[in-house]
PDB file of C-alpha atoms in Angstrom:
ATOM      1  CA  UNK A  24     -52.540   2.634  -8.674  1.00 51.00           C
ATOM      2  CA  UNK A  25     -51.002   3.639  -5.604  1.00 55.00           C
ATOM      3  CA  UNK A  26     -49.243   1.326  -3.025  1.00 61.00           C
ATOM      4  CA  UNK A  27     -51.729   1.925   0.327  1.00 73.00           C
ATOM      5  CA  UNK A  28     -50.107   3.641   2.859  1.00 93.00           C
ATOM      6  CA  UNK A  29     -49.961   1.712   6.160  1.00 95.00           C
ATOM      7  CA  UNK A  30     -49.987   2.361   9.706  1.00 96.00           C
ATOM      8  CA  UNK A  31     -48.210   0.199  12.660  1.00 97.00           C
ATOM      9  CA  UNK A  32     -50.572  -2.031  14.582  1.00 97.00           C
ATOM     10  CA  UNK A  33     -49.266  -0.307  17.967  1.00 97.00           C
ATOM     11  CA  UNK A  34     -50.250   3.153  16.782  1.00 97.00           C
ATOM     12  CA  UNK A  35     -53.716   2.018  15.679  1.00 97.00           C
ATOM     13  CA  UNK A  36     -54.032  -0.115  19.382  1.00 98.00           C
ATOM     14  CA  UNK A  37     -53.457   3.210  20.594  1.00 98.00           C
ATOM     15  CA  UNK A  38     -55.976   4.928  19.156  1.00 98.00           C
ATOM     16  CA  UNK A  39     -58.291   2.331  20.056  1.00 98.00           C
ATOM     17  CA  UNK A  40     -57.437   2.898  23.867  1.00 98.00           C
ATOM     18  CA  UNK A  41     -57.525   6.228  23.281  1.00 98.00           C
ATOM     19  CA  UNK A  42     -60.925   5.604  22.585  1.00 98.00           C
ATOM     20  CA  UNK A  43     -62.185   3.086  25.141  1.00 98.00           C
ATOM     21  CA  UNK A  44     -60.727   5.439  27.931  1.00 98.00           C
ATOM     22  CA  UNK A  45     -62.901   8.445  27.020  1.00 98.00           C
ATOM     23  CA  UNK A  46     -66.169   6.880  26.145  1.00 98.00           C
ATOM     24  CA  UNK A  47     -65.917   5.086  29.539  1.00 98.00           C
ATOM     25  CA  UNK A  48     -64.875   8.067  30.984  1.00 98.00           C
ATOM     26  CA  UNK A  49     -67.700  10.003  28.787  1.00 97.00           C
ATOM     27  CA  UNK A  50     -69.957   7.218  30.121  1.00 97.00           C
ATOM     28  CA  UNK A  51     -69.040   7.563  33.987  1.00 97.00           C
ATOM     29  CA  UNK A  52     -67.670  10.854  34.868  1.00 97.00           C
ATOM     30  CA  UNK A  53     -69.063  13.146  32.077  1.00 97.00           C
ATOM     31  CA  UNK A  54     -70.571  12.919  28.904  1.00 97.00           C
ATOM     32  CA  UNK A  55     -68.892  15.989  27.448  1.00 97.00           C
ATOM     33  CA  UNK A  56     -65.246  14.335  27.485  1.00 98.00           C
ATOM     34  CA  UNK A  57     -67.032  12.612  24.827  1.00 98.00           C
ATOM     35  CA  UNK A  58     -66.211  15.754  22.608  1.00 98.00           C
ATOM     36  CA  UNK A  59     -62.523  14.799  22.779  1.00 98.00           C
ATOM     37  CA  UNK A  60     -62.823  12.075  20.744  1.00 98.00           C
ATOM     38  CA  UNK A  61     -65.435  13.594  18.606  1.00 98.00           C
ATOM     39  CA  UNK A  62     -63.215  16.610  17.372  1.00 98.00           C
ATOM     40  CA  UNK A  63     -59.950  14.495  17.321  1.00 98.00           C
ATOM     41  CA  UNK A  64     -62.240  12.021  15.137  1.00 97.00           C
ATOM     42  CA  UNK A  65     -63.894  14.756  13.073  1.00 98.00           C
ATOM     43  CA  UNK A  66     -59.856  16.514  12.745  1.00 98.00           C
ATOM     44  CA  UNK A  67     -58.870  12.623  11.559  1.00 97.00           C
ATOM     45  CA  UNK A  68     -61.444  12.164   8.682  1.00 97.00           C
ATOM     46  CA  UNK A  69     -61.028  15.458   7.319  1.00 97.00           C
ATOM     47  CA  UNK A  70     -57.318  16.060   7.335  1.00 97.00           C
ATOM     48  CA  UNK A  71     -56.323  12.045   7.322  1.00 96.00           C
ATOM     49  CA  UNK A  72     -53.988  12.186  10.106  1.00 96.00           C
ATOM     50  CA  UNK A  73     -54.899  11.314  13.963  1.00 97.00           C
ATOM     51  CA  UNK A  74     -53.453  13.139  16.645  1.00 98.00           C
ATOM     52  CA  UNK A  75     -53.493  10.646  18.389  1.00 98.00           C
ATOM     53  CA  UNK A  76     -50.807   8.100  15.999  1.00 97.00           C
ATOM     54  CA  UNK A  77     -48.974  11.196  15.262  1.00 97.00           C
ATOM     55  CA  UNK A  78     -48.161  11.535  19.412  1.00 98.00           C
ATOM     56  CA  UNK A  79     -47.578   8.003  20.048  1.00 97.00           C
ATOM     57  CA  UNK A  80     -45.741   7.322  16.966  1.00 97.00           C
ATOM     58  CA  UNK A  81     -42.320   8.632  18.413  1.00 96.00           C
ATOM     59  CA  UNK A  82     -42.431   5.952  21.418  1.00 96.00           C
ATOM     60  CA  UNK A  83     -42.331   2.998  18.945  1.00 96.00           C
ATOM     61  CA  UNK A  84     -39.858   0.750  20.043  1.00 96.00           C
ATOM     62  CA  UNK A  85     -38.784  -0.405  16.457  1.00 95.00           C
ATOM     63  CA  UNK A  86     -38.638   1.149  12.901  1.00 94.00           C
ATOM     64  CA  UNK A  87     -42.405   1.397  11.973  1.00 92.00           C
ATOM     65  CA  UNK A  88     -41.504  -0.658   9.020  1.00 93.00           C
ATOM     66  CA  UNK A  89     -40.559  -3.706  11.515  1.00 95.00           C
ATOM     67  CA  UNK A  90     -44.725  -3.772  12.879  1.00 96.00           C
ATOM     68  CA  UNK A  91     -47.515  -5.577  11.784  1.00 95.00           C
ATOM     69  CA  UNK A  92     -48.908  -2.747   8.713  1.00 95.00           C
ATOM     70  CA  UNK A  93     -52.614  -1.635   9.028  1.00 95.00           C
ATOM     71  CA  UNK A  94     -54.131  -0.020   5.967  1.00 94.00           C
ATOM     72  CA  UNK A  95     -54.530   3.803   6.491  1.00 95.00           C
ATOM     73  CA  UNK A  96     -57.525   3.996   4.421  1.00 94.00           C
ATOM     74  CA  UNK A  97     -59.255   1.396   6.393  1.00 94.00           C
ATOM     75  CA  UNK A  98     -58.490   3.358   9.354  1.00 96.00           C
ATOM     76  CA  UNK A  99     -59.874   6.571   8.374  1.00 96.00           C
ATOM     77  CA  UNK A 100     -62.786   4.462   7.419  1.00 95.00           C
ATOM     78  CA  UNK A 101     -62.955   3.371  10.877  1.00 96.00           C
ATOM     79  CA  UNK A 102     -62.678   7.077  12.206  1.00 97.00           C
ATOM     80  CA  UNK A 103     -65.592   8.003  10.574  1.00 96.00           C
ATOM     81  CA  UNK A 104     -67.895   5.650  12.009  1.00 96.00           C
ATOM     82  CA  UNK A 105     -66.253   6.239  15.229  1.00 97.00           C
ATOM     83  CA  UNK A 106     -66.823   9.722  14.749  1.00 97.00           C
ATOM     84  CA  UNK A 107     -70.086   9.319  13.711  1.00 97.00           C
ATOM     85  CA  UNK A 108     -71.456   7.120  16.329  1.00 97.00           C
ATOM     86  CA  UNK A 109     -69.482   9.810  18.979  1.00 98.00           C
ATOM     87  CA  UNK A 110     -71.547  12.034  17.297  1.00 98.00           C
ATOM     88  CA  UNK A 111     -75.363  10.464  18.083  1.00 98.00           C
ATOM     89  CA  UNK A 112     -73.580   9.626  21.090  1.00 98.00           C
ATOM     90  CA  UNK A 113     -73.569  13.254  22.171  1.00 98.00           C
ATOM     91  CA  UNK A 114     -76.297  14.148  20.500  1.00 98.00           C
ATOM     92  CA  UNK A 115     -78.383  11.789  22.372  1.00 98.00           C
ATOM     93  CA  UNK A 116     -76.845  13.113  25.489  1.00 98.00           C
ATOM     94  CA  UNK A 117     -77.426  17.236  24.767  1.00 97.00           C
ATOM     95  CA  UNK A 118     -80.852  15.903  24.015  1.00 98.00           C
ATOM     96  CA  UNK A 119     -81.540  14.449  27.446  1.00 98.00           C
ATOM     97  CA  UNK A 120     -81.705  11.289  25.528  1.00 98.00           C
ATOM     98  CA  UNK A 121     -79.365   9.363  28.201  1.00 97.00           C
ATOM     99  CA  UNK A 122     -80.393   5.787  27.204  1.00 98.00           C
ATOM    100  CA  UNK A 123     -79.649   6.565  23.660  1.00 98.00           C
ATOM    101  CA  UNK A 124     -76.279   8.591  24.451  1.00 98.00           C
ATOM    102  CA  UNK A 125     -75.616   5.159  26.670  1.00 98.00           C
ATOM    103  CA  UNK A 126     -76.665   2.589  23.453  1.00 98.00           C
ATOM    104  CA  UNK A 127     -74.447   4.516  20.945  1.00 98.00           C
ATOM    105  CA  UNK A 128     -70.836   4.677  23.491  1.00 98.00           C
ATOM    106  CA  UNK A 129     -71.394   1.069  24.207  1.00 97.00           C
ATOM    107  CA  UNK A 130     -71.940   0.558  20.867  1.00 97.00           C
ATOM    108  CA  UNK A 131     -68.967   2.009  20.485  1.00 96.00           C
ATOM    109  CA  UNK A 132     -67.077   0.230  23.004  1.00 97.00           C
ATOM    110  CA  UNK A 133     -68.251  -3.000  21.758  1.00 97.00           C
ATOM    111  CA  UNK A 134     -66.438  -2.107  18.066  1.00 96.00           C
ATOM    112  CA  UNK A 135     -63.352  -0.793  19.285  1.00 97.00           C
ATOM    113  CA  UNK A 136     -62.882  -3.940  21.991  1.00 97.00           C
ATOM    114  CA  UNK A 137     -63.315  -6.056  19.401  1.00 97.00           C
ATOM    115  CA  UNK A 138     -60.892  -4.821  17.610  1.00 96.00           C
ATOM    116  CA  UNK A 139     -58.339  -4.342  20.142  1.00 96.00           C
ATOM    117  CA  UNK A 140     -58.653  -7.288  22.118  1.00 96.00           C
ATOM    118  CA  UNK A 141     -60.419 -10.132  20.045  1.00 96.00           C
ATOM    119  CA  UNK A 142     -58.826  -8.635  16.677  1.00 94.00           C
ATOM    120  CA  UNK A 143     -61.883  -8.237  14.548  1.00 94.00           C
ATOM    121  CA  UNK A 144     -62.713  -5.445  12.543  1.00 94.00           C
ATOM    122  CA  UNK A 145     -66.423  -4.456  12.173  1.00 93.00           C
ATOM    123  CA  UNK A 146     -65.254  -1.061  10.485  1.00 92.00           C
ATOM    124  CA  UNK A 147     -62.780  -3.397   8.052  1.00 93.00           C
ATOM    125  CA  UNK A 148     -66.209  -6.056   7.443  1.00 94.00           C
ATOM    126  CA  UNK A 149     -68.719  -2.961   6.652  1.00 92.00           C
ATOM    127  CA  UNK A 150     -65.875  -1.429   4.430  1.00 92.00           C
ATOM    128  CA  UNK A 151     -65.218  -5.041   2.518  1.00 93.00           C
ATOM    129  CA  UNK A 152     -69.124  -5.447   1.806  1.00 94.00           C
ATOM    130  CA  UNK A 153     -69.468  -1.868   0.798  1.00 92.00           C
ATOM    131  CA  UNK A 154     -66.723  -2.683  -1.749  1.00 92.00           C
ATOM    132  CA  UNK A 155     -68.174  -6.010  -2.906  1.00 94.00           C
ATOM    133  CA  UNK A 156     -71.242  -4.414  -3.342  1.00 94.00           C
ATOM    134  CA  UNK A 157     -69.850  -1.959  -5.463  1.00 90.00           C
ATOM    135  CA  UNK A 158     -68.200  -3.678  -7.811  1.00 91.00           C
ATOM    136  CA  UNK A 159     -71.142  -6.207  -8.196  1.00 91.00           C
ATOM    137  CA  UNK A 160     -73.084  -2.655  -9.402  1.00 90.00           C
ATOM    138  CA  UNK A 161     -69.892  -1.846 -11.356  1.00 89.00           C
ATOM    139  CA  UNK A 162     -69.928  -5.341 -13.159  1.00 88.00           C
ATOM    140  CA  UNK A 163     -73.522  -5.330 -13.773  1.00 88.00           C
ATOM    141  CA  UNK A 164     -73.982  -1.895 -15.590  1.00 87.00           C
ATOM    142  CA  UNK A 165     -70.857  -2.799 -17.729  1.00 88.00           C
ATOM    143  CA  UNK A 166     -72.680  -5.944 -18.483  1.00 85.00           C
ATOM    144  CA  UNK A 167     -75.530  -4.002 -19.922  1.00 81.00           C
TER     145      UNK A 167
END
């Protein structure tokens, strides 16, 4: 087994105001800046590294050893339901669906404040019952 590679808090607080900024600015100026976020998401997920972290990581302060580590595989798990909820987001939009379009950015302001400002992780709590869950079905077919 691996040791989990791990990303500096600031670079992942980035990202998360990376975020807030252009679904607000989706929300209130125009939906299609949405589509920033989307295809940096979507580029995320499938390569595993954000354009985002990679541009802020050279105006770290300290060594990125010296910050508070976040687990990179949490945070692509993250990206995808960011990406995903972008996704209905605009989809909802296109559609002329504007209440929807409105339901999924708040939604996704809602995750992404709480994990920037109150530090709580709904990606991180989805990810840790998907896991539980998983091994419980692991455990009980071995059992068999």
């Amino acid at each position: 087994m691996s040791t989990p590679q791990m990303i500096p808090k600031p670079l992942v607080q980035t990202n998360q105001v990376f975020i807030i900024v252009t679904v607000l600015l989706g929300m209130f100026v125009n939906p299609n800046i949405l589509y920033i976020p989307f295809v940096l998401g979507l580029f995320t997920v499938l390569t595993k590294m954000n354009p985002v972290i990679i541009a802020a990581r050279p105006f770290l302060r300290k060594p990125a050893d010296q910050y508070h580590p976040e687990d990179k595989d949490q945070q692509i798990f993250n990206q995808w339901i960011a990406t995903i909820m972008l996704g209905f987001a605009i989809l909802s939009f296109t559609m002329g669906w504007t209440i929807a379009g409105y339901v999924f950015s708040i939604m996704m302001l809602i995750a992404t404040g709480l994990a920037l400002f109150f530090d709580f992780c709904l990606g991180c709590t989805v990810r840790f019952q998907y896991q539980m869950w998983k091994g419980r079905r692991k455990r009980a077919k071995m059992s068999q």
